Structures are given as structure tokens and as C-alpha cells.
Amino acid sequence: MAVPLKWVSACAAALLATGCAQLIAPPYSSDFEALDALKRTQAERMTVGTVQPTEVNDAINNLSLRGSPLRSGSGTFAKYLEDALVSDLKDVALYDAAAHTRVDAHIQKNEIAVSNIATGTGLMDVELTVSRDGKQRLRKLYSARTSFESSFAGAVAIPKGQAEYPSLVRALLRNVYSDPAFIAAISR
Amino acid sequence: MAVLAGCAHPIVVTAEKTPERVEAQLIQKKVAYAMNDADRAKEVTTAGGGGDRVSYYPYRDLEKAVRDALRSVYADVVVIRSATDAHAVRESGAALVFTPEINTTSGSPSPFTWPPTTFTSEIACKVTDASGQEVTRLVATGAGNAEFSEFKSNFSLAANRAGTDVASKLSAEIRAHDKLR
């Protein structure tokens, strides 16, 4: 009995996770060590501008995992990043919607690749600017690269790729928060 | 198919929601929780449906639930890598250190589909003071259920609901302890 059930389950799993299902990226979870370190700096409170691109149909906001669309629960991946930034800054009491210091971001690359049967990869490039009272203090491209175990089986590789998205954003923002240039730009 | 049947399906067990932080009700204390990258890299495999298994990273995924449960009670919360690192405890300035141990179970009565329809997350915390002496221990257990028709784009739904439940119960459990005020 166990073997046929296993096969039926495997078939159902393949149907569940390939081709037709629209997947939602899991919620963002911060790198709290990096955030706590940021809290210990002389950083000023800041606001977050609109992260670009906001266009829903932009390729940046439409990822595909072996043909299954991966979407952001926030509507776009730009909004996902914006929400992540705001959530992080609120966590360490550095967010103020009316602050003079403002962070803007533009996602240049946003990829999760699971086509390789052994290793999946994540890639994100974001141009970030920091301004204070309208004067630009920093403009810099930040990158994150992640890799994770993938699989020949789409029913495994696709959810692996889906689960990887928060890790990719976490890696990117960790790079931002630990960058001395960023810390200098947001400091008093 | 053999390859597929031999693998565990990855899910993410983050909480759907975490406890609200109400500034006026916070205890004016700085506390820490202990978690490090080795904890976050621990992968766990438990049962799914149809005889299949699911795999996930409970510490990585539930860290925010632990932190937000503490942040719903205390004014200031930081992470340190180990409660036994006296230097790190002293440097953090924390009055209390919570060391969580996370245990999970999952399952599904479905013979045809792999996503778990039931999930439990237990967070057991050993609480120590700034000198490393044990203050108390507490346990919070959350449960989540999800029907197949609800899964749509989220196969982790039962786990996410368990995360919400355990975060809420952990917050309440901490508030209920006089020694932790």
C-alpha cells in the first residue's frame, strides 16, 4: 500500500508545484545581527522613498521558476524590498516617515535560477541612494549572490527557489547595513 | 519519480503575523535572545502527506517570531550568539537572555498530496540573567491547520499559522512570568 501511495503523492506533488501554480515569495526575515549593529552606529532616523520599478509588468517584478511564476505578496518585488527596508528600520527605531534623510532604491537585477539540477542561485543588484534635505550623500550599487541546493525534480527545485527569495533580500540588505559608506551617509 | 519520492519538499515556517508592540505597555528592560548561524542553518525534516516529507529551517524561519514576541514585551531586544559567552552578554547590556529551543511536528491525513495540513511549533526558552544564572524556563506551543483547498500558492500555510500561534503564546507566557518583569 505504501508504495502506490508514494507514487500517487509524487504525481500530485509534481502537479502541485510545476507549470500551473502561481507561487508567492515567503515573508522577508531580517538579518538581525546586522540590524543590531546598525542600531549601535550614529545613524539618524530616515524615511524610505518608493523603490523602483513599480510597474507590475516589469521583468524585475516577474520571476519564473521552471515556468511557474513567482510573485511578491506585496504586489511587486520592488514593494517587497521597500517593505523589508521599512520593517528593518522600524525594528531598530530608525524609521521616521518625516525624516530629512531618505533612502531610495532601484532594483537592477532580480533573479532566482533553478534550472541547474544541482545548485540554484539568487542574484540581486540594487542601486541605492541616500539623500538628506534633498542633497545626495550616497549613490551605490549593492549586489547579493546566493546559492542553494537544487534538484532534478521540479517539485523540490521550485519550492527551494521560492523559499530562497527572502534569503536573497536578506543578503542584499545585510550588505547595505554593514557597508561603512552607507553608515556614513545615514549618520549625523 | 524515484528521485522525487526520495526528496523532502521544502517549506518555510515563518509566522503569518507576529505580536503587536504597544509602546505604552512595554517593560523598560533590555533583553537578548541567543541565536547563531549554526542554529539558523539547522534543517529539519518531518512528515508531510502521502508518505512524503517536508524540510525547513525552524530557527531561521522563526527568529522573527521569537524576536517580535520579546519586542512585544520589552523596550529593547538584541540578538547575541550565545548565552554562555559572558563577554557578549555583558557587551549587550541585556538584563535577561532567552535561549530558545525549537521543536516542530507536522503531518497530513491526505494520501495524495504532500503539503502538511497540521503543524505544531514549540519554543522552549531557558532564561538566564546577566551573570548567567538561570532565572526560569518557559514553553509555548503553537498549532496550525490548513485544508488542501486553502493552499493555492502557499504550501506552508499550516506551518505559518502555527508560527503565528506560537509567537502570540510566547509573548503571553513571558508576560505571565513575574520573574521576567
PDB file of N, CA, C and O in Angstrom, chain B residues 40-86:
ATOM      1  N   ARG B  40      20.614  28.747  12.799  1.00  0.00           N
ATOM      2  CA  ARG B  40      19.810  29.128  11.624  1.00  0.00           C
ATOM      3  C   ARG B  40      19.985  28.146  10.469  1.00  0.00           C
ATOM      4  O   ARG B  40      19.110  28.029   9.606  1.00  0.00           O
ATOM      5  N   ALA B  41      21.117  27.452  10.440  1.00  0.00           N
ATOM      6  CA  ALA B  41      21.393  26.501   9.346  1.00  0.00           C
ATOM      7  C   ALA B  41      20.856  25.100   9.634  1.00  0.00           C
ATOM      8  O   ALA B  41      20.986  24.204   8.791  1.00  0.00           O
ATOM      9  N   LYS B  42      20.259  24.897  10.813  1.00  0.00           N
ATOM     10  CA  LYS B  42      19.728  23.563  11.140  1.00  0.00           C
ATOM     11  C   LYS B  42      18.499  23.278  10.297  1.00  0.00           C
ATOM     12  O   LYS B  42      17.493  23.967  10.404  1.00  0.00           O
ATOM     13  N   GLU B  43      18.602  22.245   9.488  1.00  0.00           N
ATOM     14  CA  GLU B  43      17.472  21.859   8.650  1.00  0.00           C
ATOM     15  C   GLU B  43      16.764  20.675   9.293  1.00  0.00           C
ATOM     16  O   GLU B  43      17.414  19.733   9.757  1.00  0.00           O
ATOM     17  N   VAL B  44      15.461  20.731   9.333  1.00  0.00           N
ATOM     18  CA  VAL B  44      14.659  19.692   9.980  1.00  0.00           C
ATOM     19  C   VAL B  44      13.750  19.063   8.937  1.00  0.00           C
ATOM     20  O   VAL B  44      13.242  19.752   8.051  1.00  0.00           O
ATOM     21  N   THR B  45      13.565  17.765   9.034  1.00  0.00           N
ATOM     22  CA  THR B  45      12.658  17.063   8.124  1.00  0.00           C
ATOM     23  C   THR B  45      11.576  16.374   8.946  1.00  0.00           C
ATOM     24  O   THR B  45      11.883  15.623   9.871  1.00  0.00           O
ATOM     25  N   THR B  46      10.332  16.650   8.613  1.00  0.00           N
ATOM     26  CA  THR B  46       9.210  15.995   9.297  1.00  0.00           C
ATOM     27  C   THR B  46       8.198  15.531   8.254  1.00  0.00           C
ATOM     28  O   THR B  46       8.386  15.749   7.053  1.00  0.00           O
ATOM     29  N   ALA B  47       7.123  14.940   8.731  1.00  0.00           N
ATOM     30  CA  ALA B  47       6.178  14.281   7.814  1.00  0.00           C
ATOM     31  C   ALA B  47       5.288  15.266   7.066  1.00  0.00           C
ATOM     32  O   ALA B  47       4.856  16.270   7.616  1.00  0.00           O
ATOM     33  N   GLY B  48       5.034  14.945   5.807  1.00  0.00           N
ATOM     34  CA  GLY B  48       4.008  15.653   5.046  1.00  0.00           C
ATOM     35  C   GLY B  48       2.870  14.692   4.776  1.00  0.00           C
ATOM     36  O   GLY B  48       2.628  13.775   5.574  1.00  0.00           O
ATOM     37  N   GLY B  49       2.185  14.859   3.672  1.00  0.00           N
ATOM     38  CA  GLY B  49       1.110  13.940   3.331  1.00  0.00           C
ATOM     39  C   GLY B  49       1.575  12.871   2.358  1.00  0.00           C
ATOM     40  O   GLY B  49       2.656  12.977   1.779  1.00  0.00           O
ATOM     41  N   GLY B  50       0.758  11.840   2.202  1.00  0.00           N
ATOM     42  CA  GLY B  50       1.039  10.808   1.214  1.00  0.00           C
ATOM     43  C   GLY B  50       2.339  10.073   1.427  1.00  0.00           C
ATOM     44  O   GLY B  50       2.925   9.538   0.485  1.00  0.00           O
ATOM     45  N   GLY B  51       2.824  10.055   2.662  1.00  0.00           N
ATOM     46  CA  GLY B  51       4.080   9.379   2.957  1.00  0.00           C
ATOM     47  C   GLY B  51       5.298  10.203   2.612  1.00  0.00           C
ATOM     48  O   GLY B  51       6.429   9.761   2.802  1.00  0.00           O
ATOM     49  N   ASP B  52       5.123  11.409   2.096  1.00  0.00           N
ATOM     50  CA  ASP B  52       6.249  12.282   1.768  1.00  0.00           C
ATOM     51  C   ASP B  52       6.693  13.071   3.001  1.00  0.00           C
ATOM     52  O   ASP B  52       6.041  13.043   4.037  1.00  0.00           O
ATOM     53  N   ARG B  53       7.802  13.797   2.846  1.00  0.00           N
ATOM     54  CA  ARG B  53       8.350  14.579   3.950  1.00  0.00           C
ATOM     55  C   ARG B  53       8.507  16.037   3.526  1.00  0.00           C
ATOM     56  O   ARG B  53       8.551  16.345   2.336  1.00  0.00           O
ATOM     57  N   VAL B  54       8.612  16.882   4.526  1.00  0.00           N
ATOM     58  CA  VAL B  54       8.885  18.300   4.252  1.00  0.00           C
ATOM     59  C   VAL B  54      10.131  18.709   5.043  1.00  0.00           C
ATOM     60  O   VAL B  54      10.409  18.158   6.107  1.00  0.00           O
ATOM     61  N   SER B  55      10.881  19.652   4.487  1.00  0.00           N
ATOM     62  CA  SER B  55      12.092  20.121   5.174  1.00  0.00           C
ATOM     63  C   SER B  55      12.047  21.639   5.303  1.00  0.00           C
ATOM     64  O   SER B  55      11.454  22.330   4.459  1.00  0.00           O
ATOM     65  N   TYR B  56      12.681  22.128   6.355  1.00  0.00           N
ATOM     66  CA  TYR B  56      12.644  23.575   6.631  1.00  0.00           C
ATOM     67  C   TYR B  56      13.707  23.920   7.667  1.00  0.00           C
ATOM     68  O   TYR B  56      14.368  23.037   8.224  1.00  0.00           O
ATOM     69  N   TYR B  57      13.848  25.224   7.903  1.00  0.00           N
ATOM     70  CA  TYR B  57      14.855  25.737   8.827  1.00  0.00           C
ATOM     71  C   TYR B  57      14.128  26.466   9.968  1.00  0.00           C
ATOM     72  O   TYR B  57      13.856  27.666   9.866  1.00  0.00           O
ATOM     73  N   PRO B  58      13.806  25.760  11.061  1.00  0.00           N
ATOM     74  CA  PRO B  58      12.940  26.372  12.083  1.00  0.00           C
ATOM     75  C   PRO B  58      13.543  27.593  12.766  1.00  0.00           C
ATOM     76  O   PRO B  58      12.817  28.558  13.042  1.00  0.00           O
ATOM     77  N   TYR B  59      14.837  27.587  13.015  1.00  0.00           N
ATOM     78  CA  TYR B  59      15.432  28.747  13.713  1.00  0.00           C
ATOM     79  C   TYR B  59      15.484  29.959  12.782  1.00  0.00           C
ATOM     80  O   TYR B  59      15.122  31.059  13.172  1.00  0.00           O
ATOM     81  N   ARG B  60      15.936  29.731  11.558  1.00  0.00           N
ATOM     82  CA  ARG B  60      15.992  30.833  10.593  1.00  0.00           C
ATOM     83  C   ARG B  60      14.596  31.422  10.384  1.00  0.00           C
ATOM     84  O   ARG B  60      14.402  32.627  10.399  1.00  0.00           O
ATOM     85  N   ASP B  61      13.626  30.523  10.212  1.00  0.00           N
ATOM     86  CA  ASP B  61      12.281  30.990   9.851  1.00  0.00           C
ATOM     87  C   ASP B  61      11.528  31.587  11.036  1.00  0.00           C
ATOM     88  O   ASP B  61      10.678  32.466  10.847  1.00  0.00           O
ATOM     89  N   LEU B  62      11.797  31.095  12.234  1.00  0.00           N
ATOM     90  CA  LEU B  62      11.027  31.570  13.398  1.00  0.00           C
ATOM     91  C   LEU B  62      11.781  32.601  14.236  1.00  0.00           C
ATOM     92  O   LEU B  62      11.288  33.019  15.285  1.00  0.00           O
ATOM     93  N   GLU B  63      12.954  33.023  13.770  1.00  0.00           N
ATOM     94  CA  GLU B  63      13.703  34.025  14.550  1.00  0.00           C
ATOM     95  C   GLU B  63      12.888  35.308  14.729  1.00  0.00           C
ATOM     96  O   GLU B  63      12.827  35.881  15.809  1.00  0.00           O
ATOM     97  N   LYS B  64      12.234  35.744  13.668  1.00  0.00           N
ATOM     98  CA  LYS B  64      11.446  36.975  13.772  1.00  0.00           C
ATOM     99  C   LYS B  64      10.293  36.800  14.760  1.00  0.00           C
ATOM    100  O   LYS B  64       9.946  37.733  15.494  1.00  0.00           O
ATOM    101  N   ALA B  65       9.704  35.595  14.787  1.00  0.00           N
ATOM    102  CA  ALA B  65       8.609  35.333  15.735  1.00  0.00           C
ATOM    103  C   ALA B  65       9.120  35.443  17.171  1.00  0.00           C
ATOM    104  O   ALA B  65       8.460  36.029  18.040  1.00  0.00           O
ATOM    105  N   VAL B  66      10.311  34.881  17.422  1.00  0.00           N
ATOM    106  CA  VAL B  66      10.905  34.956  18.764  1.00  0.00           C
ATOM    107  C   VAL B  66      11.214  36.407  19.111  1.00  0.00           C
ATOM    108  O   VAL B  66      10.866  36.901  20.196  1.00  0.00           O
ATOM    109  N   ARG B  67      11.867  37.090  18.181  1.00  0.00           N
ATOM    110  CA  ARG B  67      12.262  38.485  18.443  1.00  0.00           C
ATOM    111  C   ARG B  67      11.035  39.378  18.657  1.00  0.00           C
ATOM    112  O   ARG B  67      10.996  40.189  19.573  1.00  0.00           O
ATOM    113  N   ASP B  68      10.022  39.203  17.791  1.00  0.00           N
ATOM    114  CA  ASP B  68       8.831  40.052  17.910  1.00  0.00           C
ATOM    115  C   ASP B  68       8.017  39.723  19.162  1.00  0.00           C
ATOM    116  O   ASP B  68       7.372  40.614  19.728  1.00  0.00           O
ATOM    117  N   ALA B  69       8.044  38.461  19.603  1.00  0.00           N
ATOM    118  CA  ALA B  69       7.377  38.122  20.867  1.00  0.00           C
ATOM    119  C   ALA B  69       8.064  38.879  22.003  1.00  0.00           C
ATOM    120  O   ALA B  69       7.402  39.457  22.877  1.00  0.00           O
ATOM    121  N   LEU B  70       9.394  38.903  21.982  1.00  0.00           N
ATOM    122  CA  LEU B  70      10.140  39.646  23.017  1.00  0.00           C
ATOM    123  C   LEU B  70       9.910  41.151  22.874  1.00  0.00           C
ATOM    124  O   LEU B  70       9.741  41.860  23.869  1.00  0.00           O
ATOM    125  N   ARG B  71       9.887  41.620  21.631  1.00  0.00           N
ATOM    126  CA  ARG B  71       9.689  43.069  21.406  1.00  0.00           C
ATOM    127  C   ARG B  71       8.278  43.528  21.782  1.00  0.00           C
ATOM    128  O   ARG B  71       8.045  44.713  21.985  1.00  0.00           O
ATOM    129  N   SER B  72       7.350  42.580  21.875  1.00  0.00           N
ATOM    130  CA  SER B  72       6.001  42.949  22.304  1.00  0.00           C
ATOM    131  C   SER B  72       5.928  43.102  23.824  1.00  0.00           C
ATOM    132  O   SER B  72       4.930  43.587  24.349  1.00  0.00           O
ATOM    133  N   VAL B  73       6.985  42.674  24.492  1.00  0.00           N
ATOM    134  CA  VAL B  73       7.004  42.729  25.970  1.00  0.00           C
ATOM    135  C   VAL B  73       8.033  43.744  26.472  1.00  0.00           C
ATOM    136  O   VAL B  73       7.760  44.501  27.412  1.00  0.00           O
ATOM    137  N   TYR B  74       9.218  43.757  25.846  1.00  0.00           N
ATOM    138  CA  TYR B  74      10.342  44.559  26.362  1.00  0.00           C
ATOM    139  C   TYR B  74      10.669  45.752  25.444  1.00  0.00           C
ATOM    140  O   TYR B  74      10.515  45.677  24.219  1.00  0.00           O
ATOM    141  N   ALA B  75      11.202  46.787  26.059  1.00  0.00           N
ATOM    142  CA  ALA B  75      11.512  48.016  25.319  1.00  0.00           C
ATOM    143  C   ALA B  75      12.643  47.803  24.316  1.00  0.00           C
ATOM    144  O   ALA B  75      12.636  48.384  23.233  1.00  0.00           O
ATOM    145  N   ASP B  76      13.636  47.004  24.670  1.00  0.00           N
ATOM    146  CA  ASP B  76      14.803  46.848  23.795  1.00  0.00           C
ATOM    147  C   ASP B  76      15.198  45.370  23.720  1.00  0.00           C
ATOM    148  O   ASP B  76      15.336  44.700  24.751  1.00  0.00           O
ATOM    149  N   VAL B  77      15.379  44.912  22.501  1.00  0.00           N
ATOM    150  CA  VAL B  77      15.702  43.499  22.269  1.00  0.00           C
ATOM    151  C   VAL B  77      16.863  43.412  21.284  1.00  0.00           C
ATOM    152  O   VAL B  77      16.843  44.078  20.247  1.00  0.00           O
ATOM    153  N   VAL B  78      17.874  42.608  21.619  1.00  0.00           N
ATOM    154  CA  VAL B  78      19.001  42.402  20.707  1.00  0.00           C
ATOM    155  C   VAL B  78      19.302  40.909  20.611  1.00  0.00           C
ATOM    156  O   VAL B  78      18.869  40.130  21.463  1.00  0.00           O
ATOM    157  N   VAL B  79      20.026  40.543  19.575  1.00  0.00           N
ATOM    158  CA  VAL B  79      20.444  39.149  19.432  1.00  0.00           C
ATOM    159  C   VAL B  79      21.917  39.031  19.802  1.00  0.00           C
ATOM    160  O   VAL B  79      22.717  39.919  19.495  1.00  0.00           O
ATOM    161  N   ILE B  80      22.253  37.939  20.512  1.00  0.00           N
ATOM    162  CA  ILE B  80      23.658  37.598  20.751  1.00  0.00           C
ATOM    163  C   ILE B  80      23.855  36.151  20.293  1.00  0.00           C
ATOM    164  O   ILE B  80      22.874  35.440  20.085  1.00  0.00           O
ATOM    165  N   ARG B  81      25.107  35.749  20.125  1.00  0.00           N
ATOM    166  CA  ARG B  81      25.326  34.425  19.540  1.00  0.00           C
ATOM    167  C   ARG B  81      25.220  33.289  20.555  1.00  0.00           C
ATOM    168  O   ARG B  81      24.905  32.164  20.189  1.00  0.00           O
ATOM    169  N   SER B  82      25.511  33.586  21.819  1.00  0.00           N
ATOM    170  CA  SER B  82      25.439  32.522  22.829  1.00  0.00           C
ATOM    171  C   SER B  82      25.227  33.118  24.214  1.00  0.00           C
ATOM    172  O   SER B  82      25.876  34.105  24.573  1.00  0.00           O
ATOM    173  N   ALA B  83      24.357  32.473  24.977  1.00  0.00           N
ATOM    174  CA  ALA B  83      24.108  32.937  26.354  1.00  0.00           C
ATOM    175  C   ALA B  83      25.281  32.618  27.260  1.00  0.00           C
ATOM    176  O   ALA B  83      25.407  33.172  28.361  1.00  0.00           O
ATOM    177  N   THR B  84      26.143  31.699  26.825  1.00  0.00           N
ATOM    178  CA  THR B  84      27.277  31.318  27.664  1.00  0.00           C
ATOM    179  C   THR B  84      28.516  32.177  27.379  1.00  0.00           C
ATOM    180  O   THR B  84      29.550  31.998  28.009  1.00  0.00           O
ATOM    181  N   ASP B  85      28.415  33.081  26.437  1.00  0.00           N
ATOM    182  CA  ASP B  85      29.514  33.997  26.131  1.00  0.00           C
ATOM    183  C   ASP B  85      29.367  35.231  27.043  1.00  0.00           C
ATOM    184  O   ASP B  85      28.631  36.173  26.739  1.00  0.00           O
ATOM    185  N   ALA B  86      30.064  35.173  28.174  1.00  0.00           N
ATOM    186  CA  ALA B  86      29.904  36.212  29.205  1.00  0.00           C
ATOM    187  C   ALA B  86      30.235  37.596  28.650  1.00  0.00           C
ATOM    188  O   ALA B  86      29.576  38.585  28.991  1.00  0.00           O
TER     189      ALA B  86
END
